[in-house]
Short mmCIF file of C-alpha atoms in Angstrom, two decimals:
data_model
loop_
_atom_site.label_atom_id
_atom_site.label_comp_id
_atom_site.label_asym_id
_atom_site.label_seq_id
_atom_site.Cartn_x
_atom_site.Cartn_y
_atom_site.Cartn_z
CA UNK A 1 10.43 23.90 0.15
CA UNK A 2 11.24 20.08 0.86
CA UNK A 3 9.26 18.18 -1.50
CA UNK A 4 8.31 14.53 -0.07
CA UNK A 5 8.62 12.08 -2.73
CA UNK A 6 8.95 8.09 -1.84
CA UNK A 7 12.24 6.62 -3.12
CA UNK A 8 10.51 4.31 -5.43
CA UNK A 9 7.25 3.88 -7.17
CA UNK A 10 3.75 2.71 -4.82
CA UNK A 11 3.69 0.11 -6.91
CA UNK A 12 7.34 -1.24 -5.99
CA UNK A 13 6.73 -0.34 -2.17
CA UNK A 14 3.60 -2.33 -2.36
CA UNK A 15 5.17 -5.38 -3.87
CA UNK A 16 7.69 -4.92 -1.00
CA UNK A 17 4.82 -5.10 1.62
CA UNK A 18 3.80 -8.28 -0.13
CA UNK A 19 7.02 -9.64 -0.11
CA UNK A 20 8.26 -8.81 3.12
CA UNK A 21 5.33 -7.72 5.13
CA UNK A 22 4.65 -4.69 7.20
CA UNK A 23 6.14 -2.88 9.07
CA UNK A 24 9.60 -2.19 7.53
CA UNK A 25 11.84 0.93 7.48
CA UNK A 26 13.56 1.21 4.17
CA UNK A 27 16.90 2.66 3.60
CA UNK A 28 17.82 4.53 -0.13
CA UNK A 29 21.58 3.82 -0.48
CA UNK A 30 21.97 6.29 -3.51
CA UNK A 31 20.42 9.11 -1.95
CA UNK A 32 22.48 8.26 1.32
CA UNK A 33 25.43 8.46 -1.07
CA UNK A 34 24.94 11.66 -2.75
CA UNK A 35 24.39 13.27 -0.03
CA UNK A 36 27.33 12.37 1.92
CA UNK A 37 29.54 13.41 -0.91
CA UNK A 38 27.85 16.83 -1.23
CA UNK A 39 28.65 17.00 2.94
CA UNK A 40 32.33 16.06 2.07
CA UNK A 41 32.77 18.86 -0.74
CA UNK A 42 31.25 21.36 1.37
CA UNK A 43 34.46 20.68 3.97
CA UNK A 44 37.41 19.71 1.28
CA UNK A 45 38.90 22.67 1.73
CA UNK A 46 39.40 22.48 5.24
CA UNK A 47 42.52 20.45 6.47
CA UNK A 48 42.15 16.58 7.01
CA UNK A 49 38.38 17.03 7.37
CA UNK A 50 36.67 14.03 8.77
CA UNK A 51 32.76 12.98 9.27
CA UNK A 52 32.42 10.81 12.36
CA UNK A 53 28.55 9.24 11.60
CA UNK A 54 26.62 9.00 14.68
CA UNK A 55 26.24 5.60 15.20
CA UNK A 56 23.40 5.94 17.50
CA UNK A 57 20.98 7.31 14.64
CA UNK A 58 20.87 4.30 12.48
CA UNK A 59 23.17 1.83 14.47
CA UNK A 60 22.89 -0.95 11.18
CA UNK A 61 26.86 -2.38 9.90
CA UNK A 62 25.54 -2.34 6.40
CA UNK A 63 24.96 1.43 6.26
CA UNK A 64 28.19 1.60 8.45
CA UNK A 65 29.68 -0.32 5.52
CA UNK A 66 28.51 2.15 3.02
CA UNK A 67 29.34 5.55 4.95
CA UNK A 68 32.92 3.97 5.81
CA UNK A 69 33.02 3.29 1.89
CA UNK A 70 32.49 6.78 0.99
CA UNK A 71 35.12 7.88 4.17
CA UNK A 72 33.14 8.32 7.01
CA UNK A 73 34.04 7.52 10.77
CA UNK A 74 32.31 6.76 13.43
CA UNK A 75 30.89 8.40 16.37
CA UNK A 76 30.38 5.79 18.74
CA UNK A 77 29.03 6.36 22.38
CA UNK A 78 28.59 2.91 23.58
CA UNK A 79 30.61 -0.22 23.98
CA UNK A 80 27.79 -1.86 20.54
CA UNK A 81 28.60 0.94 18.88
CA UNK A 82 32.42 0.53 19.32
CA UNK A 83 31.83 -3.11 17.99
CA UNK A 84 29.70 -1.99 14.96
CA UNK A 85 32.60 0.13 14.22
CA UNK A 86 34.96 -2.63 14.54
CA UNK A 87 32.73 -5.08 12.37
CA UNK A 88 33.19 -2.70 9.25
CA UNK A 89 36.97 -1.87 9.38
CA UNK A 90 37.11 0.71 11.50
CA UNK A 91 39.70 2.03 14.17
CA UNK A 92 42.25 4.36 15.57
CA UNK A 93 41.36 7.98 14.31
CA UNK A 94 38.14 6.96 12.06
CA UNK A 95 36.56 6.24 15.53
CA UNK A 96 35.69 9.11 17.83
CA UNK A 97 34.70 7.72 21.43
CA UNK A 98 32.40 10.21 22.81
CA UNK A 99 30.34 8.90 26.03
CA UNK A 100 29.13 10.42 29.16
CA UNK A 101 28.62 8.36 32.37
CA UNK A 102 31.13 6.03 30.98
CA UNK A 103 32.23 2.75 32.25
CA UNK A 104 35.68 1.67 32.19
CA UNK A 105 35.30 -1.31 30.05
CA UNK A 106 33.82 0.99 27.51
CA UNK A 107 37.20 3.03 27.92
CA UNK A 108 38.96 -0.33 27.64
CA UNK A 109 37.83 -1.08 24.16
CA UNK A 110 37.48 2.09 22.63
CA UNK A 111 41.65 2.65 23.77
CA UNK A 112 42.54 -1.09 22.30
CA UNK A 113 40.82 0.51 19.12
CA UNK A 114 43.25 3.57 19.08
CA UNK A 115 39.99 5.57 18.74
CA UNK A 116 39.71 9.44 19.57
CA UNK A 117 38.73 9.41 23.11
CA UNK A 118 36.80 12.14 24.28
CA UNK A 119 36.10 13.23 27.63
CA UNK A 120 32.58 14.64 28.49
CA UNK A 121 33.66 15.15 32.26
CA UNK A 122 37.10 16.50 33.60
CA UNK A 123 37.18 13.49 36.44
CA UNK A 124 36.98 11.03 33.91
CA UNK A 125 40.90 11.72 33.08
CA UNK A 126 41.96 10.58 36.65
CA UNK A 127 39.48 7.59 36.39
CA UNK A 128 41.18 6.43 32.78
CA UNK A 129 44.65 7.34 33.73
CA UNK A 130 44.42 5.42 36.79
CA UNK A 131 42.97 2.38 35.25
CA UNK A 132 44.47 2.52 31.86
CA UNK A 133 46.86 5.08 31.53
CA UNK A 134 45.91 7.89 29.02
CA UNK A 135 46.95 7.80 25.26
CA UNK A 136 48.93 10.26 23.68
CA UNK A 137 45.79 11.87 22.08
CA UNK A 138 42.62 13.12 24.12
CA UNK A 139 39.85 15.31 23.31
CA UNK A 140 37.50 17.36 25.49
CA UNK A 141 33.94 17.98 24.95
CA UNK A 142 32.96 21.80 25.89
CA UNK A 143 29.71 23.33 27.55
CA UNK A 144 29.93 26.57 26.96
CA UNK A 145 26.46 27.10 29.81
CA UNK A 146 24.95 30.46 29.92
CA UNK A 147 28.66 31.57 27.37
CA UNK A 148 25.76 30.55 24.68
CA UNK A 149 22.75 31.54 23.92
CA UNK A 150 20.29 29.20 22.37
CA UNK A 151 19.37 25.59 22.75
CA UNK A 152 16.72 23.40 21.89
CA UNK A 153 14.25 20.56 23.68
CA UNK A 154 16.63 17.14 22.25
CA UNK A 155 19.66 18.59 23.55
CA UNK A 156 18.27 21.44 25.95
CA UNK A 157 20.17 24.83 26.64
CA UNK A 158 23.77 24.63 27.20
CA UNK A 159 23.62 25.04 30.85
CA UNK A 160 21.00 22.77 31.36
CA UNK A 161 22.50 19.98 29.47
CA UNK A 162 24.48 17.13 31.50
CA UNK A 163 27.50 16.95 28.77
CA UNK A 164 30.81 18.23 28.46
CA UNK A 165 33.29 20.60 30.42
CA UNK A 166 32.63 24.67 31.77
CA UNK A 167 35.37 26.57 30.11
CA UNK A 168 37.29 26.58 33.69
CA UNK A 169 37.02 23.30 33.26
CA UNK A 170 38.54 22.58 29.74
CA UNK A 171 41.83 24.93 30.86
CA UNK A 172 42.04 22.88 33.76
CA UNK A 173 41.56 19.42 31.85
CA UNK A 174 44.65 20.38 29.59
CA UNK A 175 46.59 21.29 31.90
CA UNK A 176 46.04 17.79 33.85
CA UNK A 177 46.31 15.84 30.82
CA UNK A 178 49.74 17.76 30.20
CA UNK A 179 51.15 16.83 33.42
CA UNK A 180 50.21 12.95 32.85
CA UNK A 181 51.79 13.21 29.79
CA UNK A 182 49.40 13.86 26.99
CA UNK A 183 50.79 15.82 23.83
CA UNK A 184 48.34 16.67 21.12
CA UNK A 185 44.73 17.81 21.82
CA UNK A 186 41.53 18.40 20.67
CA UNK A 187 38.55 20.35 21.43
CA UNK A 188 34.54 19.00 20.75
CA UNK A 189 30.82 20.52 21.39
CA UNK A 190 27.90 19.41 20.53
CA UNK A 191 25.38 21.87 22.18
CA UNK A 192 21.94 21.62 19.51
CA UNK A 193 20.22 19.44 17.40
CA UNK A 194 17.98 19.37 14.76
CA UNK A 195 19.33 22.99 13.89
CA UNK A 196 18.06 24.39 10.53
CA UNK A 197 19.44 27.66 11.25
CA UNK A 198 22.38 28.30 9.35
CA UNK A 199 24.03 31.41 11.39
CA UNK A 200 23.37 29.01 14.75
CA UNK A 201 26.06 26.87 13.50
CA UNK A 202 28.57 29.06 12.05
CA UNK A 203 28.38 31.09 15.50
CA UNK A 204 29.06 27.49 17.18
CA UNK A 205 32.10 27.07 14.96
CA UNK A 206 33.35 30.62 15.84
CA UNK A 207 32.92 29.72 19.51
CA UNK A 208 35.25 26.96 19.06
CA UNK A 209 37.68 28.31 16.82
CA UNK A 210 38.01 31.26 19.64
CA UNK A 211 38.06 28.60 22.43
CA UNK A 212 40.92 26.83 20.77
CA UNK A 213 43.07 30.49 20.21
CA UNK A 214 42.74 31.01 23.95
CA UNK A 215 44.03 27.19 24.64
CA UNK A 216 46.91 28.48 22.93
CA UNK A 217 47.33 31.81 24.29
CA UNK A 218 47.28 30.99 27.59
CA UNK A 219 48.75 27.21 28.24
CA UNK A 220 50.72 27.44 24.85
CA UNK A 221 48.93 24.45 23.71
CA UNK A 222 48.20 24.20 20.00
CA UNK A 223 45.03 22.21 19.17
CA UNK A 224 45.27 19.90 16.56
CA UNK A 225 41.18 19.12 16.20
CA UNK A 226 38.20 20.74 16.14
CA UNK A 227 35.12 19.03 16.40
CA UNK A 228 32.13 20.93 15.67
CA UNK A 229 29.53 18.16 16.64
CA UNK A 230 26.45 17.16 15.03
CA UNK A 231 23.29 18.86 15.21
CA UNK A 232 22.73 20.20 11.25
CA UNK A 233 18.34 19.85 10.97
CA UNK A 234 16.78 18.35 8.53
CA UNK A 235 13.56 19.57 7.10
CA UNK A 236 11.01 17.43 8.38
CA UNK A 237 8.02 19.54 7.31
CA UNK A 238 7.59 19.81 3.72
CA UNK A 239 7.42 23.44 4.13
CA UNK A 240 10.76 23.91 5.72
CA UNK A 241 14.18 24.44 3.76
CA UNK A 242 16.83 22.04 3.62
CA UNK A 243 20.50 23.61 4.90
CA UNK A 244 22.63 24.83 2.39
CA UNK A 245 25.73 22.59 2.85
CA UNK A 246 28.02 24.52 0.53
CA UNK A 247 27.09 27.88 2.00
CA UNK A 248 28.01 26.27 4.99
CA UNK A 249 30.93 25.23 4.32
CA UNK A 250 31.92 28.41 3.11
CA UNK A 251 30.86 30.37 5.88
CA UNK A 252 32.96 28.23 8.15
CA UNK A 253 35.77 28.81 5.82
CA UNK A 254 35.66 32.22 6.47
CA UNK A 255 35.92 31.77 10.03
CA UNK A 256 38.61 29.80 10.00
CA UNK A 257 40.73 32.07 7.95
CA UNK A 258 39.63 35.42 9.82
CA UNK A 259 40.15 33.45 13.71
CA UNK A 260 42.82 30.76 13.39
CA UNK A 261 45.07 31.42 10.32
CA UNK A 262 46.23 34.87 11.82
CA UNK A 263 46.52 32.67 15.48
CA UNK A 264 48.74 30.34 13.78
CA UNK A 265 46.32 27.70 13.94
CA UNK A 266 45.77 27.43 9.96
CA UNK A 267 46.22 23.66 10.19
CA UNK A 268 43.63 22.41 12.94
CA UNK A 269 42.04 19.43 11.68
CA UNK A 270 38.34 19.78 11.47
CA UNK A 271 35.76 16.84 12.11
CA UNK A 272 31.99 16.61 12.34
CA UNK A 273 29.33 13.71 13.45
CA UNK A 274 26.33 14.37 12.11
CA UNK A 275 23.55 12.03 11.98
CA UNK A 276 20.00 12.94 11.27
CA UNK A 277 21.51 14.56 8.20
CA UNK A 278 23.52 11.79 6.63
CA UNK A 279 20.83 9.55 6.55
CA UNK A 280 17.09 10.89 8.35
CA UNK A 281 15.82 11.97 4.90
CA UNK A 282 16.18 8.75 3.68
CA UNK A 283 14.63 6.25 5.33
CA UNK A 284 10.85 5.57 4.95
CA UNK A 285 8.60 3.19 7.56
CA UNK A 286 6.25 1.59 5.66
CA UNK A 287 3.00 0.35 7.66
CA UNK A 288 -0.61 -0.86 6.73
CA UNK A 289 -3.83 0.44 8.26
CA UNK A 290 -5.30 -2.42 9.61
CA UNK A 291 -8.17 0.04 12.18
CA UNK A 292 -10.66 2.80 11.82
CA UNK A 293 -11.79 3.80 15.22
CA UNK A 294 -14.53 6.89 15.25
CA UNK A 295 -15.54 8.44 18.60
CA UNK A 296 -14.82 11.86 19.19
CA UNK A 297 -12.13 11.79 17.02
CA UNK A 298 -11.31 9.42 13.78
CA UNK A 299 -8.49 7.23 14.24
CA UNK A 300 -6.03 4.50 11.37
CA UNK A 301 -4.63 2.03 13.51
CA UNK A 302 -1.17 1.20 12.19
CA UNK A 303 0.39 -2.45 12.03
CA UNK A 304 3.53 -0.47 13.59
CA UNK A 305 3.71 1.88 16.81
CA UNK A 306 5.93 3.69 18.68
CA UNK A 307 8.27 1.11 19.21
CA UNK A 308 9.09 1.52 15.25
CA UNK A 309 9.33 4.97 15.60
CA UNK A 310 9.58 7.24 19.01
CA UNK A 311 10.07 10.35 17.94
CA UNK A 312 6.57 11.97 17.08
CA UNK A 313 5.62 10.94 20.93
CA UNK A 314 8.44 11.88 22.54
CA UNK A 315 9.83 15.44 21.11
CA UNK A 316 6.06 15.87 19.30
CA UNK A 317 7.93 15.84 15.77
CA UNK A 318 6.40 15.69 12.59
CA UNK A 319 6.69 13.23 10.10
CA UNK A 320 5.20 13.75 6.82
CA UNK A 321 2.87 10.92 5.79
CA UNK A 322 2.37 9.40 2.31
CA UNK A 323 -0.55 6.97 1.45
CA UNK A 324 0.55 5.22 -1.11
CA UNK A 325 -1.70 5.04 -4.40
CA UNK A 326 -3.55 8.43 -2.94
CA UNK A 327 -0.90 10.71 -3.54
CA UNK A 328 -2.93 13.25 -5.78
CA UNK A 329 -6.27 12.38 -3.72
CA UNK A 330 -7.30 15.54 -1.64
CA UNK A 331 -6.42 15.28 1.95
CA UNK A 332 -9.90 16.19 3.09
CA UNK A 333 -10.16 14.06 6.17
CA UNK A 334 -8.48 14.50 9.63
CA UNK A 335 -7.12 11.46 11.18
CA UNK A 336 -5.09 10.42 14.15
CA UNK A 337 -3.00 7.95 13.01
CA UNK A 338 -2.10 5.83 15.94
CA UNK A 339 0.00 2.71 17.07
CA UNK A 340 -1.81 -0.23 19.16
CA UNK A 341 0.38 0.60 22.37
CA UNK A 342 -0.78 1.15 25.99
CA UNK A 343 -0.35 4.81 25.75
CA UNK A 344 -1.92 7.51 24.38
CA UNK A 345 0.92 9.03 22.93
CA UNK A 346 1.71 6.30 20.72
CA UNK A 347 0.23 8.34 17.84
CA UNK A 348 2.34 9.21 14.54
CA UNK A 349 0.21 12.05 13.70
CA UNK A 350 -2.44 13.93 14.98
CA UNK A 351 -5.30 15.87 13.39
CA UNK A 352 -3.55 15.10 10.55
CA UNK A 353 -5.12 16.03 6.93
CA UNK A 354 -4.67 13.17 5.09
CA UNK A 355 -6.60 11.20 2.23
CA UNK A 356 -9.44 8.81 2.88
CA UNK A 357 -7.59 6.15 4.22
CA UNK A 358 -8.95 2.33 3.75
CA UNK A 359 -8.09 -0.93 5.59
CA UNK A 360 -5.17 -2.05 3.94
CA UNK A 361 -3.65 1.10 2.63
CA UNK A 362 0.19 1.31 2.85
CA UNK A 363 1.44 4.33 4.79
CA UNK A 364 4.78 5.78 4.59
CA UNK A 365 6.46 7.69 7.14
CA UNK A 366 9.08 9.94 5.49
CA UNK A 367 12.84 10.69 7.18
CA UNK A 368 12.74 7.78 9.64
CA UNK A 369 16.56 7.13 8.54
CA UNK A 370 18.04 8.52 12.42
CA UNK A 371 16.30 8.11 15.64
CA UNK A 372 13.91 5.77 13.52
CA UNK A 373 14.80 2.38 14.24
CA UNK A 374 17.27 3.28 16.31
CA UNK A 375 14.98 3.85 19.56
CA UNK A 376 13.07 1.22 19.42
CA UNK A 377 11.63 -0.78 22.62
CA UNK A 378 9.69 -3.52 23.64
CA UNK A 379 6.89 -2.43 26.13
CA UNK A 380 4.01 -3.89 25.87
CA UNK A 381 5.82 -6.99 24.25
CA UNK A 382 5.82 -5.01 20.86
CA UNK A 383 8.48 -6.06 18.55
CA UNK A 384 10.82 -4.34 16.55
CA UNK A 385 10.07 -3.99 12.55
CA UNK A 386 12.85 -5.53 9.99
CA UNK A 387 14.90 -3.18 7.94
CA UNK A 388 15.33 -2.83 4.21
CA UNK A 389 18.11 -1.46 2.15
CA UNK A 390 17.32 -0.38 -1.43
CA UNK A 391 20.21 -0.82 -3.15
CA UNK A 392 22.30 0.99 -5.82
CA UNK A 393 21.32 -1.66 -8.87
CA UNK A 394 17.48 -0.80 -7.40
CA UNK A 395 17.28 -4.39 -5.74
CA UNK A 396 16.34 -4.38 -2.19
CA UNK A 397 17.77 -6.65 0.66
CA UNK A 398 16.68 -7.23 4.17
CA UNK A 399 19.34 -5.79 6.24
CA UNK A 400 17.86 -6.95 9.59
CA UNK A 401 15.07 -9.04 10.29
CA UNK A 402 11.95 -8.82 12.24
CA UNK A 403 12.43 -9.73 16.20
CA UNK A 404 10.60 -13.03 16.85
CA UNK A 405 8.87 -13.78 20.09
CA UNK A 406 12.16 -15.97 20.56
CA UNK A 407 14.04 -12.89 20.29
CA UNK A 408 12.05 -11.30 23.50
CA UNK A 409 12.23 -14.55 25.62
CA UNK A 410 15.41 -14.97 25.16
CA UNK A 411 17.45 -13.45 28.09
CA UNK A 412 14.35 -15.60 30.11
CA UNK A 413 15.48 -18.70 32.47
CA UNK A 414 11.54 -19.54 32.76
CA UNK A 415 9.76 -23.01 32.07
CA UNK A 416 8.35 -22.36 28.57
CA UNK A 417 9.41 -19.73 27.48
CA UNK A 418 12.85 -18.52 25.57
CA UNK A 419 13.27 -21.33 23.19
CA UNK A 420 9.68 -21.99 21.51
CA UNK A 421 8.88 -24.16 19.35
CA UNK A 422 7.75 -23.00 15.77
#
């Protein structure tokens, strides 16, 4: 089981409320450290392994910083993300450009990077060629449809999904990319996420490692990459089981030795971009109950909403709750806790057994550290929540602050508003 413990004591996240206010995520750099070295060791023994972060699940330079630190990439999908990859030292082959729907400025900078550019659609290589020219490295993102089995609602089923290439398609892309005068390849999927199923992944990695031994067989091409994609689950219920990274690692291991060793493959390069497992298990959103509504149901009001954090109203995910100072108290009462949004689905829990809960009690929403902040918004005029790194030496810094009403009026040309006075 996945114990849920807060990163520091109540009585530290309470003097951080006081200190900072509410709401803030919070960010545990030495767990976020740990754990990326435990990810790394699981893949040493695989040839130039590399972990491209997704940059969309906690798009922040300072956690960049420390990922790129410990040897991480980037996964960037967006022409900010490109930037935030730039602002830390990043470039050429730490950055992986994988986009859909991509427009050809976005191309532009990620190719004046020298990142890994790879194509989700088999008509983007004419539109790049013609505008740029291709680089001498290109990658190609695989749908294998109704090939796989399996799926989930973030991503959907293979065949449902708008990304990547048919496997006509990917024979067909390599053989236009030869002709235009491309020479090393590499192949990418990313077809689930949020998988805590071990075997799921490993058969993902033996679809790959077959796809790229039938590259070779029949157009005599030799990848050079494999990227597996993202999607390793974290346990968000306290009752679920984290994945076992080493076994992982190992099983993968196997697979490479029994599929591309004997195809004389045995020195593919291997890359990953997880996200929600670098860092979702360690970040926290910290809010104060500030209502107690009781009609036909009992409802906390939060001092944050959805706009802090969209994922329990739009996948209906769980998110383990903590009241802080009431950890041993018995969670005999049933709340919906709820944001202050126009929408009825701005709700962080529901029928959710929790202690008594008072006005003023700290809340804390456990593995906010991907998708937390990340997909924030600002309907209803709701503004987005500061973030907080705790640091290594235990100190804590604000790592973004608060948006300010100034913030949201900015982009306005209107007779008072954007610039207000304070």
């Amino acid at each position: 089981m996945s114990e849920k413990k807060l990163p520091i004591s109540g009585e530290k996240i309470t003097a951080l409320a006081d200190s900072f206010g509410t709401p803030f995520h919070l960010y545990d750099e030495r767990a976020i450290r740990a754990n990326v070295k435990e990810f790394l060791q699981a893949f040493a023994w695989a040839p130039a392994f590399k972990e491209y972060f997704a940059v969309k699940a906690l798009p922040n330079p300072y956690i960049l910083q420390i990922l790129a630190e410990e040897g991480v990439g980037a996964d960037c999908s967006s022409m900010a993300e490109l930037y935030l990859a730039e602002a830390v030292g990043l470039k050429n082959k730490d950055i992986c450009f994988t986009s859909n729907d991509t427009p050809m400025k976005e191309y532009e900078k990620a190719k004046a990077l020298g990142a890994i550019i790879n194509f989700d659609d088999i008509s983007h290589i004419d539109s790049l060629d013609q505008a740029l020219g291709l680089p001498s490295f290109v990658s190609m993102r695989y749908n294998p449809g109704p090939l796989r089995q399996g799926g989930n609602t973030i991503i959907g089923y293979p065949e449902q999904a708008k990304y990547g290439m048919t496997d006509a398609q990917i024979f067909q892309a390599v053989v236009d990319c030869q002709h235009r005068g491309v020479e090393h390849f590499g192949l990418h999927t990313m077809i689930v996420s949020n998988e805590l199923n071990i075997q799921y992944l490993i058969e993902t990695a033996v679809m790959m490692f077959q796809l790229a031994v039938r590259v070779k067989e029949r157009l005599g091409v030799s990848v050079e990459l494999i990227n597996l994609g993202g999607g390793i689950g974290i346990p968000y219920r306290p009752e679920q089981e984290r994945v076992d990274l080493a076994k992982l690692g190992q099983e993968i291991e196997q697979a490479y030795c029994r599929i591309l060793v004997p195809a004389g493959l045995g020195q593919v390069a291997l890359a990953m971009e997880s996200g929600r497992m670098i860092t979702g298990p360690y970040g926290y959103l910290v809010a104060k109950a500030i209502h107690y509504k009781d009609t036909y149901k009992q409802y906390i009001g939060l001092d944050a909403c959805m706009a802090d954090l969209m994922r329990p109203a739009l996948y209906n995910a769980y998110h383990h709750i903590t009241v802080v100072g009431k950890e041993n108290q018995p969670c005999d009462h049933i709340y919906d806790v709820t944001g202050s949004l126009c929408e009825n689905n701005d709700k962080f829990a529901i029928d959710r057994s929790l202690p008594k809960i008072d006005m003023g009690d700290l809340l804390v929403i456990h593995d906010t550290g991907a998708h937390g902040y990340a997909m924030g918004f600002n309907y209803n005029g709701k503004l987005r929540s500061k973030e907080l790194l705790l640091m290594e030496s235990g100190e804590v810094k604000q790592i973004r602050r608060a948006e300010t009403l100034e913030d949201y009026f900015a982009t306005l040309d209107y007779p008072g508003l954007g610039k207000r006075k304070k």
